[in-house]
Amino acid sequence: MADELVHYDVVGGTATITLDSPHNRNALSAQLRRELSESLDKAQADDAVRVIVLTHTGPVFCAGMDLKEARGAGAGDQGVNEFPKILEQLWTSPKPVVAKLAGPARAGGIGMVAATDIAVAVHEATFAFSEVRIGVVPAVISLTVLPRLNARAAHELFLTGDTFDAKRAVEIGLLNSAVAADELDGEVTRYVKALALGGPKALAATKDLLGKPRPATPGEGFEAMNKLSAGFFASEEGQEGITAFAQKRKPNWVPES
């Protein structure tokens, strides 16, 4: 549809969700939030989808909350109240999510980048936690950003609101990779292909594992982890993977190239 702000497309097991509101730098307006959430639900419910790519049109990935909509609204009517759902959808998605940035991200846009599993940007992309500079707090996004960033960088960048580049974003843990613009598509495709090789149920369980608190010592966690591991070795998916390895073929969950 011509008036939609988020496009959804599935090709070869990859669902691409594209933010398309360049007139306001893909700000998180009410319409964009609604359509983004709906697209994420659609991708997660589709068994044919193995990997989700979150990307954008225009020069900016996402500028954060739509400040025009925020102006004059009371606390109960702020659009940020709907944002935790989107971050939770990204963070807990059973399908791996890859962020593809051909341009800058700010504030809530960085929160979404941090909530994905893999994030790739062009060298020219810049980032800033600009909240304090307009008198607000990066509270909601802290829940996805802080687990990614080292503590010293988080304090500096949250408190100063300074802009930083893609190279530093990689160094502090926000991005997995920064590449030249003409290498962006290839780098994202490399990650997508690698993710699609994993068993769907194994990927979902591994994502869940990565999001859980670590036990105080390995000994405290071995019983539960052994049960999880043994269950997957014996599962239909695990047995298919083991058989495919022995037969030197691809498991039946790998999309046709």
PDB file of C-alpha atoms in Angstrom:
ATOM      1  CA  MET A   1       0.000   0.000   0.000  1.00  0.00           C
ATOM      2  CA  ALA A   2       1.235   3.453  -0.925  1.00  0.00           C
ATOM      3  CA  ASP A   3       0.389   4.947   2.464  1.00  0.00           C
ATOM      4  CA  GLU A   4       1.977   2.255   4.628  1.00  0.00           C
ATOM      5  CA  LEU A   5       5.078   3.182   6.623  1.00  0.00           C
ATOM      6  CA  VAL A   6       6.381  -0.360   7.105  1.00  0.00           C
ATOM      7  CA  HIS A   7       6.766  -2.847   4.258  1.00  0.00           C
ATOM      8  CA  TYR A   8       6.812  -6.615   4.729  1.00  0.00           C
ATOM      9  CA  ASP A   9       8.280  -9.092   2.263  1.00  0.00           C
ATOM     10  CA  VAL A  10       9.294 -12.759   2.462  1.00  0.00           C
ATOM     11  CA  VAL A  11      11.784 -14.334   0.056  1.00  0.00           C
ATOM     12  CA  GLY A  12      13.566 -17.655   0.541  1.00  0.00           C
ATOM     13  CA  GLY A  13      12.781 -17.930   4.238  1.00  0.00           C
ATOM     14  CA  THR A  14      13.848 -14.357   5.054  1.00  0.00           C
ATOM     15  CA  ALA A  15      11.254 -11.806   6.132  1.00  0.00           C
ATOM     16  CA  THR A  16      12.406  -8.261   5.401  1.00  0.00           C
ATOM     17  CA  ILE A  17      10.701  -5.527   7.411  1.00  0.00           C
ATOM     18  CA  THR A  18      11.436  -2.082   5.991  1.00  0.00           C
ATOM     19  CA  LEU A  19      10.787   1.218   7.778  1.00  0.00           C
ATOM     20  CA  ASP A  20       9.614   3.623   5.083  1.00  0.00           C
ATOM     21  CA  SER A  21       8.904   7.013   6.612  1.00  0.00           C
ATOM     22  CA  PRO A  22      11.854   9.065   5.346  1.00  0.00           C
ATOM     23  CA  HIS A  23       9.987  12.384   5.641  1.00  0.00           C
ATOM     24  CA  ASN A  24      10.495  12.243   9.429  1.00  0.00           C
ATOM     25  CA  ARG A  25      13.678  10.127   9.444  1.00  0.00           C
ATOM     26  CA  ASN A  26      11.690   6.966  10.199  1.00  0.00           C
ATOM     27  CA  ALA A  27      10.644   8.347  13.574  1.00  0.00           C
ATOM     28  CA  LEU A  28       8.538   6.040  15.721  1.00  0.00           C
ATOM     29  CA  SER A  29       5.141   7.564  15.017  1.00  0.00           C
ATOM     30  CA  ALA A  30       1.915   5.857  16.097  1.00  0.00           C
ATOM     31  CA  GLN A  31       1.353   4.471  12.597  1.00  0.00           C
ATOM     32  CA  LEU A  32       4.914   3.212  12.210  1.00  0.00           C
ATOM     33  CA  ARG A  33       4.851   1.573  15.651  1.00  0.00           C
ATOM     34  CA  ARG A  34       1.587  -0.185  14.875  1.00  0.00           C
ATOM     35  CA  GLU A  35       2.716  -1.455  11.479  1.00  0.00           C
ATOM     36  CA  LEU A  36       6.123  -2.521  12.767  1.00  0.00           C
ATOM     37  CA  SER A  37       4.571  -4.515  15.591  1.00  0.00           C
ATOM     38  CA  GLU A  38       2.119  -6.157  13.187  1.00  0.00           C
ATOM     39  CA  SER A  39       4.935  -7.087  10.808  1.00  0.00           C
ATOM     40  CA  LEU A  40       6.976  -8.639  13.606  1.00  0.00           C
ATOM     41  CA  ASP A  41       3.951 -10.669  14.706  1.00  0.00           C
ATOM     42  CA  LYS A  42       3.423 -11.841  11.130  1.00  0.00           C
ATOM     43  CA  ALA A  43       7.040 -12.930  10.698  1.00  0.00           C
ATOM     44  CA  GLN A  44       7.148 -14.750  14.007  1.00  0.00           C
ATOM     45  CA  ALA A  45       3.924 -16.648  13.253  1.00  0.00           C
ATOM     46  CA  ASP A  46       5.022 -17.780   9.783  1.00  0.00           C
ATOM     47  CA  ASP A  47       6.733 -21.194   9.837  1.00  0.00           C
ATOM     48  CA  ALA A  48       8.270 -20.430   6.432  1.00  0.00           C
ATOM     49  CA  VAL A  49      10.239 -17.519   7.909  1.00  0.00           C
ATOM     50  CA  ARG A  50      13.624 -18.490   9.281  1.00  0.00           C
ATOM     51  CA  VAL A  51      15.313 -15.088   9.706  1.00  0.00           C
ATOM     52  CA  ILE A  52      14.018 -11.515  10.027  1.00  0.00           C
ATOM     53  CA  VAL A  53      15.874  -8.508   8.592  1.00  0.00           C
ATOM     54  CA  LEU A  54      14.939  -5.054   9.916  1.00  0.00           C
ATOM     55  CA  THR A  55      16.007  -2.263   7.565  1.00  0.00           C
ATOM     56  CA  HIS A  56      14.911   1.108   6.198  1.00  0.00           C
ATOM     57  CA  THR A  57      14.514   3.460   3.270  1.00  0.00           C
ATOM     58  CA  GLY A  58      15.975   6.953   3.216  1.00  0.00           C
ATOM     59  CA  PRO A  59      19.218   8.198   4.745  1.00  0.00           C
ATOM     60  CA  VAL A  60      18.300   7.491   8.420  1.00  0.00           C
ATOM     61  CA  PHE A  61      17.539   4.122  10.018  1.00  0.00           C
ATOM     62  CA  CYS A  62      15.414   5.580  12.816  1.00  0.00           C
ATOM     63  CA  ALA A  63      15.475   8.903  14.662  1.00  0.00           C
ATOM     64  CA  GLY A  64      13.680   7.619  17.773  1.00  0.00           C
ATOM     65  CA  MET A  65      10.272   8.647  19.057  1.00  0.00           C
ATOM     66  CA  ASP A  66       8.197  11.068  16.989  1.00  0.00           C
ATOM     67  CA  LEU A  67       8.668  14.307  18.942  1.00  0.00           C
ATOM     68  CA  LYS A  68       5.847  16.072  17.120  1.00  0.00           C
ATOM     69  CA  GLU A  69       3.416  13.521  18.540  1.00  0.00           C
ATOM     70  CA  ALA A  70       5.072  13.695  21.969  1.00  0.00           C
ATOM     71  CA  ARG A  71       4.753  17.473  22.265  1.00  0.00           C
ATOM     72  CA  GLY A  72       1.916  18.499  24.576  1.00  0.00           C
ATOM     73  CA  ALA A  73       0.870  14.936  25.486  1.00  0.00           C
ATOM     74  CA  GLY A  74       0.554  13.791  29.091  1.00  0.00           C
ATOM     75  CA  ALA A  75       2.543  10.889  30.514  1.00  0.00           C
ATOM     76  CA  GLY A  76      -0.287   8.437  29.897  1.00  0.00           C
ATOM     77  CA  ASP A  77      -0.620   9.458  26.258  1.00  0.00           C
ATOM     78  CA  GLN A  78       3.024   9.341  25.230  1.00  0.00           C
ATOM     79  CA  GLY A  79       3.876   7.026  22.352  1.00  0.00           C
ATOM     80  CA  VAL A  80       6.823   5.648  24.293  1.00  0.00           C
ATOM     81  CA  ASN A  81       4.266   3.655  26.326  1.00  0.00           C
ATOM     82  CA  GLU A  82       3.833   1.374  23.294  1.00  0.00           C
ATOM     83  CA  PHE A  83       7.546   1.003  22.598  1.00  0.00           C
ATOM     84  CA  PRO A  84       8.374  -1.727  25.159  1.00  0.00           C
ATOM     85  CA  LYS A  85       6.198  -4.153  23.200  1.00  0.00           C
ATOM     86  CA  ILE A  86       8.284  -3.630  20.055  1.00  0.00           C
ATOM     87  CA  LEU A  87      11.576  -4.019  21.907  1.00  0.00           C
ATOM     88  CA  GLU A  88      10.253  -7.179  23.557  1.00  0.00           C
ATOM     89  CA  GLN A  89       9.155  -8.555  20.173  1.00  0.00           C
ATOM     90  CA  LEU A  90      12.643  -8.028  18.807  1.00  0.00           C
ATOM     91  CA  TRP A  91      14.492  -9.265  21.894  1.00  0.00           C
ATOM     92  CA  THR A  92      12.420 -12.440  22.405  1.00  0.00           C
ATOM     93  CA  SER A  93      11.745 -13.289  18.751  1.00  0.00           C
ATOM     94  CA  PRO A  94      12.160 -17.052  18.240  1.00  0.00           C
ATOM     95  CA  LYS A  95      13.473 -16.202  14.763  1.00  0.00           C
ATOM     96  CA  PRO A  96      16.882 -14.458  14.703  1.00  0.00           C
ATOM     97  CA  VAL A  97      16.642 -10.759  13.816  1.00  0.00           C
ATOM     98  CA  VAL A  98      19.284  -8.872  11.831  1.00  0.00           C
ATOM     99  CA  ALA A  99      19.396  -5.046  11.788  1.00  0.00           C
ATOM    100  CA  LYS A 100      20.643  -3.524   8.539  1.00  0.00           C
ATOM    101  CA  LEU A 101      21.612   0.151   8.771  1.00  0.00           C
ATOM    102  CA  ALA A 102      22.551   2.239   5.768  1.00  0.00           C
ATOM    103  CA  GLY A 103      22.425   5.379   7.909  1.00  0.00           C
ATOM    104  CA  PRO A 104      22.256   6.847  11.426  1.00  0.00           C
ATOM    105  CA  ALA A 105      20.203   5.772  14.427  1.00  0.00           C
ATOM    106  CA  ARG A 106      19.254   7.853  17.414  1.00  0.00           C
ATOM    107  CA  ALA A 107      17.652   7.179  20.798  1.00  0.00           C
ATOM    108  CA  GLY A 108      14.823   4.655  20.324  1.00  0.00           C
ATOM    109  CA  GLY A 109      16.298   3.646  16.990  1.00  0.00           C
ATOM    110  CA  ILE A 110      19.395   2.453  18.850  1.00  0.00           C
ATOM    111  CA  GLY A 111      17.142   0.626  21.281  1.00  0.00           C
ATOM    112  CA  MET A 112      15.801  -1.429  18.375  1.00  0.00           C
ATOM    113  CA  VAL A 113      19.296  -2.080  17.015  1.00  0.00           C
ATOM    114  CA  ALA A 114      20.365  -3.346  20.444  1.00  0.00           C
ATOM    115  CA  ALA A 115      17.298  -5.593  20.666  1.00  0.00           C
ATOM    116  CA  THR A 116      18.225  -7.481  17.499  1.00  0.00           C
ATOM    117  CA  ASP A 117      20.560 -10.465  17.457  1.00  0.00           C
ATOM    118  CA  ILE A 118      22.926  -9.226  14.755  1.00  0.00           C
ATOM    119  CA  ALA A 119      23.459  -5.599  13.738  1.00  0.00           C
ATOM    120  CA  VAL A 120      25.364  -4.392  10.664  1.00  0.00           C
ATOM    121  CA  ALA A 121      25.868  -0.779   9.587  1.00  0.00           C
ATOM    122  CA  VAL A 122      27.800   1.196   7.016  1.00  0.00           C
ATOM    123  CA  HIS A 123      30.942   2.989   8.153  1.00  0.00           C
ATOM    124  CA  GLU A 124      29.193   6.357   7.720  1.00  0.00           C
ATOM    125  CA  ALA A 125      26.385   5.551  10.166  1.00  0.00           C
ATOM    126  CA  THR A 126      26.399   7.535  13.392  1.00  0.00           C
ATOM    127  CA  PHE A 127      24.676   7.011  16.727  1.00  0.00           C
ATOM    128  CA  ALA A 128      23.698   9.106  19.741  1.00  0.00           C
ATOM    129  CA  PHE A 129      21.687   8.678  22.904  1.00  0.00           C
ATOM    130  CA  SER A 130      20.259  12.148  22.479  1.00  0.00           C
ATOM    131  CA  GLU A 131      17.599  11.894  25.188  1.00  0.00           C
ATOM    132  CA  VAL A 132      19.311  13.946  27.907  1.00  0.00           C
ATOM    133  CA  ARG A 133      19.850  16.817  25.489  1.00  0.00           C
ATOM    134  CA  ILE A 134      16.090  17.320  25.193  1.00  0.00           C
ATOM    135  CA  GLY A 135      15.488  16.725  28.894  1.00  0.00           C
ATOM    136  CA  VAL A 136      14.306  13.127  28.821  1.00  0.00           C
ATOM    137  CA  VAL A 137      15.788   9.816  29.991  1.00  0.00           C
ATOM    138  CA  PRO A 138      16.850   6.796  27.860  1.00  0.00           C
ATOM    139  CA  ALA A 139      14.919   4.595  30.270  1.00  0.00           C
ATOM    140  CA  VAL A 140      13.040   2.115  28.083  1.00  0.00           C
ATOM    141  CA  ILE A 141      15.913   1.520  25.669  1.00  0.00           C
ATOM    142  CA  SER A 142      18.336   0.990  28.551  1.00  0.00           C
ATOM    143  CA  LEU A 143      16.842  -2.476  28.975  1.00  0.00           C
ATOM    144  CA  THR A 144      18.090  -3.593  25.561  1.00  0.00           C
ATOM    145  CA  VAL A 145      21.120  -1.334  25.209  1.00  0.00           C
ATOM    146  CA  LEU A 146      22.888  -1.828  28.540  1.00  0.00           C
ATOM    147  CA  PRO A 147      23.307  -5.612  28.143  1.00  0.00           C
ATOM    148  CA  ARG A 148      25.214  -4.875  24.901  1.00  0.00           C
ATOM    149  CA  LEU A 149      27.464  -1.963  25.923  1.00  0.00           C
ATOM    150  CA  ASN A 150      30.463  -1.993  28.207  1.00  0.00           C
ATOM    151  CA  ALA A 151      29.769   0.010  31.363  1.00  0.00           C
ATOM    152  CA  ARG A 152      32.230   2.871  30.842  1.00  0.00           C
ATOM    153  CA  ALA A 153      30.941   3.544  27.331  1.00  0.00           C
ATOM    154  CA  ALA A 154      27.331   3.399  28.535  1.00  0.00           C
ATOM    155  CA  HIS A 155      27.934   6.009  31.231  1.00  0.00           C
ATOM    156  CA  GLU A 156      29.774   8.313  28.860  1.00  0.00           C
ATOM    157  CA  LEU A 157      27.351   8.087  25.956  1.00  0.00           C
ATOM    158  CA  PHE A 158      24.093   8.072  27.930  1.00  0.00           C
ATOM    159  CA  LEU A 159      25.172  11.078  30.005  1.00  0.00           C
ATOM    160  CA  THR A 160      26.794  13.227  27.319  1.00  0.00           C
ATOM    161  CA  GLY A 161      24.508  12.442  24.384  1.00  0.00           C
ATOM    162  CA  ASP A 162      27.601  12.682  22.183  1.00  0.00           C
ATOM    163  CA  THR A 163      27.551  11.303  18.661  1.00  0.00           C
ATOM    164  CA  PHE A 164      29.742   8.281  17.953  1.00  0.00           C
ATOM    165  CA  ASP A 165      30.581   6.456  14.761  1.00  0.00           C
ATOM    166  CA  ALA A 166      30.102   2.899  13.535  1.00  0.00           C
ATOM    167  CA  LYS A 167      33.676   1.933  14.354  1.00  0.00           C
ATOM    168  CA  ARG A 168      33.149   2.762  18.014  1.00  0.00           C
ATOM    169  CA  ALA A 169      29.706   1.131  17.943  1.00  0.00           C
ATOM    170  CA  VAL A 170      31.453  -2.131  17.037  1.00  0.00           C
ATOM    171  CA  GLU A 171      34.111  -1.637  19.718  1.00  0.00           C
ATOM    172  CA  ILE A 172      31.582  -1.128  22.536  1.00  0.00           C
ATOM    173  CA  GLY A 173      29.284  -3.974  21.480  1.00  0.00           C
ATOM    174  CA  LEU A 174      26.365  -2.195  19.814  1.00  0.00           C
ATOM    175  CA  LEU A 175      27.161  -3.476  16.310  1.00  0.00           C
ATOM    176  CA  ASN A 176      28.544  -6.767  15.078  1.00  0.00           C
ATOM    177  CA  SER A 177      30.043  -5.292  11.942  1.00  0.00           C
ATOM    178  CA  ALA A 178      30.621  -2.004  10.106  1.00  0.00           C
ATOM    179  CA  VAL A 179      31.283  -2.163   6.372  1.00  0.00           C
ATOM    180  CA  ALA A 180      31.567  -0.015   3.263  1.00  0.00           C
ATOM    181  CA  ALA A 181      28.232   0.932   1.715  1.00  0.00           C
ATOM    182  CA  ASP A 182      28.767  -1.335  -1.278  1.00  0.00           C
ATOM    183  CA  GLU A 183      29.428  -4.275   1.058  1.00  0.00           C
ATOM    184  CA  LEU A 184      26.320  -3.871   3.240  1.00  0.00           C
ATOM    185  CA  ASP A 185      24.038  -6.208   1.291  1.00  0.00           C
ATOM    186  CA  GLY A 186      26.689  -8.909   1.114  1.00  0.00           C
ATOM    187  CA  GLU A 187      27.497  -8.700   4.832  1.00  0.00           C
ATOM    188  CA  VAL A 188      23.836  -8.990   5.810  1.00  0.00           C
ATOM    189  CA  THR A 189      23.361 -11.901   3.397  1.00  0.00           C
ATOM    190  CA  ARG A 190      26.353 -13.643   4.963  1.00  0.00           C
ATOM    191  CA  TYR A 191      24.772 -13.464   8.402  1.00  0.00           C
ATOM    192  CA  VAL A 192      21.320 -14.458   7.121  1.00  0.00           C
ATOM    193  CA  LYS A 193      22.686 -17.555   5.385  1.00  0.00           C
ATOM    194  CA  ALA A 194      24.633 -18.571   8.480  1.00  0.00           C
ATOM    195  CA  LEU A 195      21.577 -18.165  10.728  1.00  0.00           C
ATOM    196  CA  ALA A 196      19.350 -20.152   8.368  1.00  0.00           C
ATOM    197  CA  LEU A 197      21.615 -23.186   8.769  1.00  0.00           C
ATOM    198  CA  GLY A 198      20.477 -23.602  12.379  1.00  0.00           C
ATOM    199  CA  GLY A 199      17.479 -25.699  13.350  1.00  0.00           C
ATOM    200  CA  PRO A 200      14.414 -23.488  13.982  1.00  0.00           C
ATOM    201  CA  LYS A 201      13.654 -24.950  17.407  1.00  0.00           C
ATOM    202  CA  ALA A 202      17.320 -25.031  18.361  1.00  0.00           C
ATOM    203  CA  LEU A 203      17.709 -21.364  17.414  1.00  0.00           C
ATOM    204  CA  ALA A 204      14.648 -20.384  19.464  1.00  0.00           C
ATOM    205  CA  ALA A 205      15.890 -22.334  22.485  1.00  0.00           C
ATOM    206  CA  THR A 206      19.387 -20.897  22.122  1.00  0.00           C
ATOM    207  CA  LYS A 207      17.984 -17.360  22.002  1.00  0.00           C
ATOM    208  CA  ASP A 208      16.031 -18.110  25.166  1.00  0.00           C
ATOM    209  CA  LEU A 209      19.202 -19.466  26.769  1.00  0.00           C
ATOM    210  CA  LEU A 210      21.180 -16.351  25.867  1.00  0.00           C
ATOM    211  CA  GLY A 211      18.543 -14.142  27.487  1.00  0.00           C
ATOM    212  CA  LYS A 212      18.446 -15.907  30.832  1.00  0.00           C
ATOM    213  CA  PRO A 213      20.489 -14.975  33.914  1.00  0.00           C
ATOM    214  CA  ARG A 214      23.612 -17.077  34.391  1.00  0.00           C
ATOM    215  CA  PRO A 215      23.815 -19.356  37.439  1.00  0.00           C
ATOM    216  CA  ALA A 216      26.324 -18.292  40.072  1.00  0.00           C
ATOM    217  CA  THR A 217      28.514 -21.315  39.282  1.00  0.00           C
ATOM    218  CA  PRO A 218      28.505 -23.884  36.443  1.00  0.00           C
ATOM    219  CA  GLY A 219      27.596 -26.583  38.950  1.00  0.00           C
ATOM    220  CA  GLU A 220      24.304 -24.849  39.733  1.00  0.00           C
ATOM    221  CA  GLY A 221      23.274 -24.943  36.107  1.00  0.00           C
ATOM    222  CA  PHE A 222      24.447 -28.314  34.841  1.00  0.00           C
ATOM    223  CA  GLU A 223      21.286 -30.255  35.712  1.00  0.00           C
ATOM    224  CA  ALA A 224      18.960 -27.955  33.804  1.00  0.00           C
ATOM    225  CA  MET A 225      21.362 -27.470  30.902  1.00  0.00           C
ATOM    226  CA  ASN A 226      21.996 -31.209  30.576  1.00  0.00           C
ATOM    227  CA  LYS A 227      18.252 -31.841  30.431  1.00  0.00           C
ATOM    228  CA  LEU A 228      17.887 -29.211  27.713  1.00  0.00           C
ATOM    229  CA  SER A 229      20.835 -30.559  25.731  1.00  0.00           C
ATOM    230  CA  ALA A 230      19.853 -34.224  25.964  1.00  0.00           C
ATOM    231  CA  GLY A 231      16.280 -33.380  24.994  1.00  0.00           C
ATOM    232  CA  PHE A 232      17.443 -31.682  21.820  1.00  0.00           C
ATOM    233  CA  PHE A 233      19.869 -34.496  20.940  1.00  0.00           C
ATOM    234  CA  ALA A 234      16.907 -36.902  21.095  1.00  0.00           C
ATOM    235  CA  SER A 235      14.372 -34.569  19.440  1.00  0.00           C
ATOM    236  CA  GLU A 236      13.072 -34.942  15.906  1.00  0.00           C
ATOM    237  CA  GLU A 237      15.018 -31.845  14.868  1.00  0.00           C
ATOM    238  CA  GLY A 238      18.199 -33.024  16.548  1.00  0.00           C
ATOM    239  CA  GLN A 239      17.968 -36.474  15.000  1.00  0.00           C
ATOM    240  CA  GLU A 240      17.412 -34.954  11.557  1.00  0.00           C
ATOM    241  CA  GLY A 241      20.504 -32.804  12.013  1.00  0.00           C
ATOM    242  CA  ILE A 242      22.612 -35.753  13.164  1.00  0.00           C
ATOM    243  CA  THR A 243      21.367 -37.896  10.260  1.00  0.00           C
ATOM    244  CA  ALA A 244      22.005 -35.125   7.734  1.00  0.00           C
ATOM    245  CA  PHE A 245      25.554 -34.734   9.058  1.00  0.00           C
ATOM    246  CA  ALA A 246      26.187 -38.465   8.680  1.00  0.00           C
ATOM    247  CA  GLN A 247      24.711 -38.466   5.177  1.00  0.00           C
ATOM    248  CA  LYS A 248      26.655 -35.356   4.188  1.00  0.00           C
ATOM    249  CA  ARG A 249      23.538 -33.428   3.180  1.00  0.00           C
ATOM    250  CA  LYS A 250      21.750 -30.302   4.383  1.00  0.00           C
ATOM    251  CA  PRO A 251      19.113 -30.751   7.107  1.00  0.00           C
ATOM    252  CA  ASN A 252      15.519 -30.413   5.932  1.00  0.00           C
ATOM    253  CA  TRP A 253      15.108 -26.993   7.559  1.00  0.00           C
ATOM    254  CA  VAL A 254      17.728 -25.233   5.407  1.00  0.00           C
ATOM    255  CA  PRO A 255      15.952 -23.010   2.838  1.00  0.00           C
ATOM    256  CA  GLU A 256      16.544 -23.675  -0.826  1.00  0.00           C
ATOM    257  CA  SER A 257      19.158 -21.256  -2.142  1.00  0.00           C
TER     258      SER A 257
END
